[in-house]
Coordinates of C-alpha atoms in Angstrom, one line a residue:
X29 CA 22.7 -25.0 6.1
X30 CA 20.5 -25.1 3.0
X31 CA 18.4 -22.2 1.8
X32 CA 15.0 -23.4 0.6
X33 CA 13.7 -21.0 -2.1
X34 CA 10.0 -20.8 -2.7
X35 CA 8.9 -19.1 -5.9
X36 CA 5.3 -18.0 -5.8
X37 CA 3.8 -16.6 -9.1
X38 CA 0.6 -14.6 -8.7
X39 CA -2.2 -16.3 -6.8
X40 CA -0.4 -19.5 -6.1
X41 CA -0.9 -19.4 -2.3
X42 CA 2.5 -18.4 -1.2
X43 CA 1.4 -17.1 2.2
X44 CA -0.7 -20.3 2.8
X45 CA 2.4 -22.4 1.9
X46 CA 4.5 -20.5 4.5
X47 CA 1.8 -20.9 7.2
X48 CA 1.6 -24.6 6.4
X49 CA 5.4 -24.8 6.9
X50 CA 5.0 -22.9 10.2
X51 CA 2.3 -25.4 11.3
X52 CA 4.6 -28.4 10.5
X53 CA 7.4 -26.9 12.6
X54 CA 5.1 -26.3 15.5
X55 CA 3.8 -29.9 15.3
X56 CA 7.5 -31.0 15.4
X57 CA 7.9 -29.2 18.7
X58 CA 9.6 -26.0 17.6
X59 CA 8.7 -23.3 20.2
X60 CA 6.8 -20.3 18.6
X61 CA 9.4 -17.8 19.8
X62 CA 12.1 -19.7 17.9
X63 CA 10.4 -19.2 14.5
X64 CA 11.2 -16.0 12.6
X65 CA 8.6 -15.0 10.0
X66 CA 9.7 -11.8 8.2
X67 CA 7.6 -9.9 5.7
X68 CA 8.6 -6.9 3.6
X69 CA 5.6 -4.7 4.5
X70 CA 3.9 -4.0 7.8
X71 CA 0.6 -5.0 6.2
X72 CA 1.9 -8.4 5.1
X73 CA 3.6 -9.0 8.5
X74 CA 0.4 -8.2 10.4
X75 CA -1.7 -10.4 8.1
X76 CA 0.7 -13.3 8.7
X77 CA 0.6 -12.7 12.4
X78 CA -3.2 -12.5 12.6
X79 CA -3.6 -15.6 10.4
X80 CA -1.0 -17.6 12.5
X81 CA -2.6 -16.4 15.8
X82 CA -6.0 -17.6 14.7
X83 CA -4.8 -20.8 13.0
X84 CA -2.5 -22.0 15.8
X85 CA -4.4 -20.5 18.8
X86 CA -1.4 -18.5 19.8
X87 CA -1.1 -15.0 21.2
X88 CA 0.9 -12.3 19.4
X89 CA 3.3 -12.4 22.3
X90 CA 4.0 -16.1 21.5
X91 CA 4.9 -15.2 17.9
X92 CA 7.7 -12.8 18.9
X93 CA 9.4 -12.7 15.6
X94 CA 6.5 -12.5 13.2
X95 CA 7.5 -9.0 12.1
X96 CA 9.0 -6.8 9.4
X97 CA 12.8 -6.7 9.3
X98 CA 12.7 -3.1 10.6
X99 CA 10.4 -4.1 13.5
X100 CA 12.6 -7.0 14.4
X101 CA 15.7 -4.8 14.6
X102 CA 13.7 -2.2 16.6
X103 CA 12.6 -4.9 19.0
X104 CA 16.0 -6.6 19.4
X105 CA 17.8 -3.4 19.9
X106 CA 15.4 -2.3 22.7
X107 CA 14.6 1.0 21.0
X108 CA 11.6 3.1 21.9
X109 CA 9.6 5.7 20.0
X110 CA 11.7 8.4 21.7
X111 CA 14.8 7.1 19.9
X112 CA 13.3 7.3 16.4
X113 CA 13.0 10.3 14.0
X114 CA 9.3 11.4 14.0
X115 CA 7.3 13.8 11.9
X116 CA 8.0 16.6 14.4
X117 CA 11.8 16.0 14.0
X118 CA 11.7 16.2 10.2
X119 CA 9.7 19.4 10.5
X120 CA 12.3 20.9 12.9
X121 CA 15.1 19.7 10.6
X122 CA 13.3 21.3 7.6
X123 CA 13.2 24.7 9.4
X124 CA 16.8 24.5 10.4
X125 CA 18.0 23.7 6.8
X126 CA 15.5 26.0 5.1
X127 CA 14.5 23.1 2.9
X128 CA 10.7 22.2 2.8
X129 CA 10.0 18.5 3.5
X130 CA 6.4 18.0 2.4
X131 CA 6.4 14.3 3.3
X132 CA 4.8 13.4 0.0
X133 CA 7.1 10.7 -1.3
X134 CA 4.8 8.8 -3.5
X135 CA 6.7 5.5 -3.4
X136 CA 3.9 3.6 -5.0
X137 CA 4.5 5.5 -8.3
X138 CA 8.1 4.7 -8.5
X139 CA 9.2 8.3 -8.7
X140 CA 10.0 11.4 -6.7
X141 CA 9.5 13.7 -9.7
X142 CA 7.8 17.0 -8.9
X143 CA 8.4 17.0 -5.1
X144 CA 10.4 19.5 -3.1
X145 CA 14.2 19.4 -3.3
X146 CA 14.3 18.4 0.3
X147 CA 12.0 15.4 -0.3
X148 CA 14.1 14.3 -3.2
X149 CA 17.4 14.6 -1.3
X150 CA 16.0 12.8 1.8
X151 CA 14.7 10.0 -0.4
X152 CA 18.0 9.7 -2.3
X153 CA 20.1 9.7 0.9
X154 CA 18.0 6.8 2.3
X155 CA 18.1 4.8 -0.9
X156 CA 21.9 5.2 -1.0
X157 CA 22.2 3.6 2.4
X158 CA 19.8 0.8 1.6
X159 CA 21.7 0.0 -1.6
X160 CA 25.0 0.3 0.3
X161 CA 26.4 2.9 -2.1
X162 CA 27.7 6.4 -1.5
X163 CA 25.2 9.3 -1.7
X164 CA 27.5 10.7 -4.4
X165 CA 27.1 7.6 -6.5
X166 CA 23.3 7.6 -6.0
X167 CA 23.2 11.3 -6.9
X168 CA 25.0 10.7 -10.2
X169 CA 22.6 8.0 -11.1
X170 CA 19.5 9.9 -10.1
X171 CA 20.1 12.7 -12.6
X172 CA 18.4 15.3 -10.3
X173 CA 18.6 19.0 -11.0
X174 CA 20.3 19.6 -7.6
X175 CA 24.0 20.5 -7.4
X176 CA 26.2 18.0 -5.6
X177 CA 27.4 20.6 -3.1
X178 CA 23.8 21.2 -2.0
X179 CA 23.1 17.5 -1.7
X180 CA 26.2 17.0 0.4
X181 CA 25.4 19.9 2.6
X182 CA 21.9 18.6 3.2
X183 CA 22.9 15.0 4.0
X184 CA 25.7 16.2 6.3
X185 CA 23.2 18.4 8.1
X186 CA 20.8 15.4 8.5
X187 CA 23.5 13.2 10.0
X188 CA 24.6 16.0 12.4
X189 CA 21.0 16.7 13.4
X190 CA 20.4 13.0 14.3
X191 CA 23.7 12.8 16.2
X192 CA 23.1 15.9 18.3
X193 CA 19.6 14.6 19.4
X194 CA 20.6 10.9 19.7
X195 CA 18.0 10.0 17.1
X196 CA 17.9 7.1 14.5
X197 CA 15.7 6.6 11.5
X198 CA 14.5 3.3 10.1
X199 CA 17.5 2.6 8.0
X200 CA 19.8 3.3 11.0
X201 CA 18.1 0.5 12.8
X202 CA 19.3 -2.0 10.2
X203 CA 22.9 -0.8 10.5
X204 CA 22.7 -0.9 14.3
X205 CA 21.4 -4.5 14.2
X206 CA 24.3 -5.5 12.0
X207 CA 26.8 -4.0 14.4
X208 CA 25.1 -5.7 17.4
X209 CA 27.0 -8.9 18.4
X210 CA 23.8 -10.7 19.5
X211 CA 20.9 -11.9 17.4
X212 CA 17.7 -13.9 18.0
X213 CA 18.1 -17.6 18.5
X214 CA 16.0 -19.2 15.9
X215 CA 15.4 -22.8 14.7
X216 CA 13.3 -21.6 11.7
X217 CA 13.6 -18.5 9.5
X218 CA 10.9 -17.7 6.9
X219 CA 11.3 -14.6 4.7
X220 CA 8.4 -13.5 2.5
X221 CA 8.4 -11.1 -0.5
X222 CA 12.2 -11.5 -0.6
X223 CA 12.4 -10.0 -4.1
X224 CA 11.7 -6.6 -2.5
X225 CA 14.6 -6.6 0.0
X226 CA 17.4 -4.1 -0.3
X227 CA 21.1 -5.0 0.0
X228 CA 21.1 -3.8 3.6
X229 CA 18.0 -5.9 4.4
X230 CA 19.6 -8.9 2.8
X231 CA 22.6 -8.4 5.1
X232 CA 20.2 -8.5 8.1
X233 CA 18.6 -11.7 6.8
X234 CA 22.0 -13.4 6.3
X235 CA 22.9 -12.5 9.9
X236 CA 19.7 -13.9 11.2
X237 CA 20.2 -17.1 9.1
X238 CA 23.6 -17.9 10.7
X239 CA 23.2 -21.2 12.6
X240 CA 19.6 -21.6 11.7
X241 CA 18.7 -25.2 10.6
X242 CA 15.6 -24.4 8.5
X243 CA 15.6 -21.4 6.2
X244 CA 12.8 -20.6 3.7
X245 CA 13.1 -17.6 1.4
X246 CA 9.9 -16.9 -0.6
X247 CA 9.1 -14.4 -3.3
X248 CA 8.7 -13.9 -7.0
X249 CA 11.3 -12.0 -9.0
X250 CA 8.7 -11.3 -11.8
X251 CA 6.8 -9.2 -9.3
X252 CA 9.9 -7.2 -8.2
X253 CA 8.6 -3.7 -8.8
X254 CA 10.5 -1.7 -6.2
X255 CA 14.0 -1.6 -7.6
X256 CA 13.7 2.2 -8.0
X257 CA 13.3 2.3 -4.2
X258 CA 16.4 0.2 -3.5
X259 CA 15.1 -3.3 -3.9
X260 CA 17.9 -5.8 -4.8
X261 CA 16.2 -8.4 -6.9
X262 CA 19.5 -9.7 -8.3
X263 CA 20.4 -11.2 -4.9
X264 CA 17.1 -13.1 -5.0
X265 CA 17.6 -14.2 -8.6
X266 CA 21.1 -15.5 -7.9
X267 CA 20.4 -17.0 -4.5
X268 CA 21.5 -20.6 -4.4
X269 CA 19.5 -23.4 -2.7
X270 CA 16.7 -25.9 -3.2
X271 CA 14.0 -24.3 -5.4
X272 CA 10.3 -25.1 -5.2
X273 CA 7.9 -23.5 -7.6
X274 CA 4.3 -23.1 -6.6
X275 CA 2.9 -24.1 -10.0
X276 CA -0.9 -23.7 -9.7
X277 CA -2.6 -20.3 -9.5
X278 CA -5.9 -20.1 -7.8
X279 CA -6.6 -16.6 -9.2
X280 CA -5.5 -16.2 -12.8
X281 CA -7.8 -17.3 -15.7
X282 CA -6.3 -18.9 -18.9
X283 CA -6.6 -15.9 -21.2
X284 CA -5.0 -13.5 -18.6
X285 CA -2.2 -16.0 -18.1
X286 CA -1.4 -15.8 -21.8
X287 CA -1.2 -12.0 -21.6
X288 CA 0.9 -12.2 -18.5
X289 CA 3.3 -14.7 -20.0
X290 CA 3.6 -12.5 -23.1
X291 CA 4.8 -9.6 -20.9
X292 CA 7.3 -11.8 -19.1
X293 CA 8.8 -13.0 -22.4
X294 CA 10.1 -9.4 -22.9
X295 CA 12.4 -9.8 -19.9
X296 CA 15.7 -11.6 -20.9
X297 CA 16.1 -15.0 -19.2
X298 CA 19.3 -13.9 -17.6
X299 CA 17.4 -11.2 -15.7
X300 CA 14.8 -13.5 -14.1
X301 CA 14.2 -17.0 -12.7
X302 CA 12.5 -18.8 -15.5
X303 CA 9.6 -20.8 -14.1
X304 CA 6.4 -22.5 -15.3
X305 CA 3.1 -22.0 -13.6
X306 CA -0.5 -22.9 -14.5
X307 CA -3.7 -20.8 -14.6
X308 CA -7.1 -21.8 -13.3
X309 CA -9.3 -23.9 -15.5
X310 CA -11.7 -21.0 -16.3
X311 CA -11.1 -19.0 -19.5
X312 CA -11.7 -15.5 -18.2
X313 CA -12.3 -12.5 -20.4
X314 CA -10.1 -9.8 -21.9
X315 CA -11.9 -6.7 -23.1
X316 CA -10.4 -3.7 -24.9
X317 CA -12.0 -0.3 -24.4
X318 CA -11.3 2.9 -26.2
X319 CA -12.3 4.9 -23.1
X320 CA -13.0 4.4 -19.5
X321 CA -16.4 5.8 -20.1
X322 CA -17.3 2.6 -21.8
X323 CA -16.8 0.5 -18.7
X324 CA -19.9 -0.7 -16.9
X325 CA -19.2 -0.5 -13.1
X326 CA -22.8 -1.3 -12.1
X327 CA -22.0 -4.8 -10.8
X328 CA -19.1 -6.8 -9.3
X329 CA -15.9 -5.7 -7.6
X330 CA -13.4 -3.6 -9.5
X331 CA -9.7 -2.7 -9.2
X332 CA -8.7 0.2 -11.5
X333 CA -5.0 0.5 -12.0
X334 CA -2.7 3.1 -13.6
X335 CA 1.0 3.3 -13.7
X336 CA 0.9 7.0 -12.7
X337 CA -1.5 8.5 -10.2
X338 CA -2.7 11.5 -12.3
X339 CA -4.2 9.1 -14.9
X340 CA -6.7 8.0 -12.3
X341 CA -8.1 11.5 -12.1
X342 CA -10.2 11.1 -15.2
X343 CA -11.9 7.8 -14.0
X344 CA -12.4 9.3 -10.6
X345 CA -14.3 12.3 -12.1
X346 CA -16.3 9.9 -14.2
X347 CA -17.3 7.8 -11.2
X348 CA -18.4 10.9 -9.3
X349 CA -20.5 12.1 -12.3
X350 CA -22.4 8.8 -12.6
X351 CA -22.8 8.2 -8.9
X352 CA -20.5 5.3 -7.8
X353 CA -18.9 5.1 -4.4
X354 CA -15.2 4.2 -4.6
X355 CA -11.9 4.3 -2.7
X356 CA -8.7 5.7 -4.1
X357 CA -5.6 4.4 -2.4
X358 CA -7.8 3.2 0.4
X359 CA -9.4 6.6 0.9
X360 CA -13.2 6.6 0.6
X361 CA -14.7 9.0 -1.9
X362 CA -17.0 10.4 0.8
X363 CA -15.7 11.1 4.4
X364 CA -16.9 8.4 6.8
X365 CA -18.0 11.1 9.3
X366 CA -20.5 12.4 6.7
X367 CA -21.7 9.0 5.8
X368 CA -22.3 8.2 9.5
X369 CA -24.1 11.5 10.0
X370 CA -26.4 10.8 7.1
X371 CA -27.2 7.3 8.3
X372 CA -27.9 8.4 11.9
X373 CA -30.1 11.3 10.7
X374 CA -32.2 8.9 8.8
X375 CA -32.5 6.7 11.9
X376 CA -33.8 9.7 13.8
X377 CA -36.4 10.4 11.1
X378 CA -37.6 6.8 11.6
X379 CA -38.3 7.6 15.3
X380 CA -35.2 5.7 16.5
X381 CA -33.1 6.9 19.4
X382 CA -29.5 7.9 18.7
X383 CA -26.6 8.5 21.1
X384 CA -25.8 12.1 21.9
X385 CA -22.2 11.8 20.6
X386 CA -23.5 10.8 17.2
X387 CA -26.0 13.6 17.2
X388 CA -23.2 16.1 17.9
X389 CA -21.6 14.7 14.7
X390 CA -24.9 15.3 12.8
X391 CA -25.1 18.9 14.2
X392 CA -21.6 19.6 12.8
X393 CA -23.1 19.4 9.3
X394 CA -26.0 21.8 10.2
X395 CA -26.0 25.6 10.0
X396 CA -26.7 27.6 13.2
X397 CA -30.0 29.4 12.9
X398 CA -31.2 27.4 10.0
X399 CA -31.1 23.7 11.1
X400 CA -30.1 24.0 14.7
X401 CA -30.6 26.9 17.1
X402 CA -27.7 28.9 18.5
X403 CA -26.2 27.6 21.7
X404 CA -27.3 24.0 21.0
X405 CA -24.6 22.9 18.5
X406 CA -22.7 20.9 21.1
X407 CA -25.8 19.6 23.0
X408 CA -24.8 21.3 26.4
X409 CA -25.7 19.3 29.5
X410 CA -26.2 16.0 27.6
X411 CA -24.0 13.0 28.3
X412 CA -22.3 11.2 25.4
X413 CA -24.2 8.0 25.9
X414 CA -27.6 9.6 26.4
X415 CA -30.1 8.4 23.8
X416 CA -32.3 11.0 22.2
X417 CA -35.0 10.9 19.5
X418 CA -36.2 13.5 17.0
X419 CA -39.0 15.0 19.1
X420 CA -36.7 15.4 22.2
X421 CA -34.2 17.2 20.0
X422 CA -36.8 19.6 18.6
X423 CA -38.3 20.3 22.0
X424 CA -35.2 20.6 24.2
X425 CA -32.1 20.7 22.1
X426 CA -32.5 23.3 19.4
X427 CA -33.2 21.1 16.4
X428 CA -35.1 23.3 13.8
X429 CA -35.8 20.7 11.0
X430 CA -36.9 17.2 10.4
X431 CA -36.3 17.4 6.6
X432 CA -34.5 14.7 4.5
X433 CA -30.7 14.6 5.1
X434 CA -29.7 16.6 2.0
X435 CA -31.9 19.5 3.2
X436 CA -31.2 19.2 7.0
X437 CA -27.4 18.7 6.7
X438 CA -27.2 22.0 4.8
X439 CA -23.4 22.5 5.4
X440 CA -22.7 19.7 3.0
X441 CA -21.4 21.2 -0.3
X442 CA -23.7 21.1 -3.3
X443 CA -21.3 19.0 -5.4
X444 CA -20.8 16.4 -2.7
X445 CA -24.5 16.4 -1.9
X446 CA -25.5 15.7 -5.5
X447 CA -22.8 13.0 -5.7
X448 CA -24.1 11.2 -2.6
X449 CA -27.7 11.4 -3.7
X450 CA -26.7 9.8 -7.0
X451 CA -24.9 7.0 -5.2
X452 CA -27.8 6.3 -2.9
X453 CA -30.2 6.2 -5.8
X454 CA -28.1 3.6 -7.4
X455 CA -28.2 1.5 -4.2
X456 CA -24.5 1.8 -3.7
X457 CA -22.9 0.2 -0.6
X458 CA -21.5 3.1 1.2
X459 CA -19.5 1.4 3.9
X460 CA -17.7 -1.2 1.6
X461 CA -17.0 0.2 -1.8
X462 CA -16.9 -2.2 -4.7
X463 CA -14.6 0.0 -6.8
X464 CA -11.0 0.7 -5.8
X465 CA -8.6 3.0 -7.7
X466 CA -4.9 2.6 -7.3
X467 CA -1.5 3.0 -8.9
X468 CA 0.0 -0.3 -9.9
X469 CA 2.7 -0.2 -7.2
X470 CA 0.2 0.5 -4.4
X471 CA -2.0 -2.4 -5.5
X472 CA 0.5 -5.2 -5.3
X473 CA -1.1 -8.0 -3.3
X474 CA -4.6 -6.8 -4.2
X475 CA -7.1 -8.6 -6.5
X476 CA -10.6 -8.3 -7.9
X477 CA -13.0 -10.0 -10.2
X478 CA -12.6 -7.1 -12.7
X479 CA -9.3 -5.3 -13.2
X480 CA -8.9 -2.3 -15.4
X481 CA -5.5 -1.4 -16.6
X482 CA -4.8 2.0 -18.2
X483 CA -2.0 1.8 -20.8
X484 CA -1.1 5.5 -20.8
X485 CA 2.1 6.4 -18.9
X486 CA 3.9 9.6 -18.1
X487 CA 6.8 11.0 -20.0
X488 CA 9.2 10.0 -17.2
X489 CA 7.8 6.5 -17.1
X490 CA 8.0 6.3 -21.0
X491 CA 11.7 7.2 -20.8
X492 CA 12.2 4.6 -18.1
X493 CA 10.5 2.0 -20.2
X494 CA 13.1 2.4 -22.9
X495 CA 16.1 2.9 -20.7
X496 CA 15.3 0.1 -18.2
X497 CA 12.3 -1.9 -19.6
X498 CA 12.5 -4.8 -17.2
X499 CA 11.1 -2.7 -14.3
X500 CA 8.1 -1.5 -16.4
X501 CA 7.4 -4.9 -17.8
X502 CA 7.3 -6.3 -14.3
X503 CA 4.9 -3.5 -13.2
X504 CA 2.4 -4.2 -15.9
X505 CA 2.8 -7.9 -15.3
X506 CA 1.7 -7.3 -11.7
X507 CA -1.2 -5.2 -12.9
X508 CA -2.7 -7.8 -15.3
X509 CA -2.3 -10.6 -12.7
X510 CA -4.6 -8.9 -10.2
X511 CA -7.7 -10.2 -11.8
X512 CA -9.8 -13.3 -10.9
X513 CA -12.1 -13.1 -13.9
X514 CA -12.0 -10.2 -16.3
X515 CA -9.2 -8.0 -17.5
X516 CA -10.2 -4.6 -19.0
X517 CA -7.5 -2.8 -21.0
X518 CA -8.1 0.9 -21.7
X519 CA -6.4 2.0 -24.9
X520 CA -4.1 5.1 -24.7
X521 CA -5.1 8.7 -25.2
X522 CA -1.5 9.8 -25.8
X523 CA 1.5 8.7 -27.7
X524 CA 3.2 7.5 -24.5
X525 CA 1.9 4.2 -23.5
X526 CA 2.7 0.6 -22.6
X527 CA 1.8 -2.0 -25.2
X528 CA 0.4 -5.2 -23.7
X529 CA 0.5 -8.5 -25.4
X530 CA -3.1 -9.1 -26.7

């Protein structure tokens, strides 16, 4: 049994390579249900499943084992949602223990700093199990301002709570799968983003690999940015087998490649798989800015990255002031419900008919007595699919205005109203924002023609940079390699910052 290791630097088409392998095995006669394709995140697993379904004209039911590792374990063990710890259970457990669980673990930032004690203890307990170390050992390394007796009491209480209610969490699924005598019968096992797997997940992969003829493990240790969350990149680096390097990037320009390689050179060779890869033939551009206010967001698509989330607040405020639509961590800067109401209101003003259910959404943003008469807010007696125009609404359904949206929808706050007006005047695409704001960890896998990287970092990240520099170097390597054309580096405003190679 040989493990085939595929190293995929940024933009080298790793997923395409894995799907090509899948196609080859299908052509050889391997049944779809005997191919295991495991991805680290649900998003990546779903993308592979959808692409494989379309490409090979197969149903999702055919591709039984195109899943995350957790999903495979859940499926194989025959678990149901009733067996799994849900938000309501954590809320109940929080009340029993008297420890708030805010559910705000910002994993993409690589920290649990500033969250409730309960969140920090819950996170630490889960990381310990994934790393296969004791909670005491993880507590000693975490350097949290929480006494061990309190942590032990909390973790013991969690275990007792799950036992009494016959509940399991996602990490429990992995342990249960390892205890299970059976496993899926596979002819092919493909694992993507392997550099992000924890020790516990590696054990699951090794169990799945037993007796499998064709094993392909794909990833890039240089993009291993989740060690703080339990990822075991060392296993991937030391994994033995036949190694293939995908050498040609279809994303990275030459100048950006030079910067990226300069960052990688800071990581000792013993801590990574040394590999050569080539950029695209285009030069690309690298621009240095003293402030984000000097960036011209008027054209093109943009990905704005910061190591710590609070750093994005300043560029978010700037975008609001000058009138650009954006999404921050996939959340649109204007609620979709409001955008839909504005669009449908303008259709009414153009003498178009609109469905009653959409008109009710418009009425939600109108004041009773000013824009819509009392008793008509919910369009009583009108079916959801009924089509109505402006005149019908004014004559029979309490509409008191036909003014432009920013006067008619008078419940919209003044600040948001002015922001949307400014965006529309610029001709911004409301439904598909060109500008995305994200932390580096949350943006892994994303790309854009223009990438902005803030060099400022928090005090906690600064301390991490000097105590464990490999992780931070990998994070900024991931950041600069998101661009297809232009890399914009914003110089620091503080004395705590990451110094890129430029």
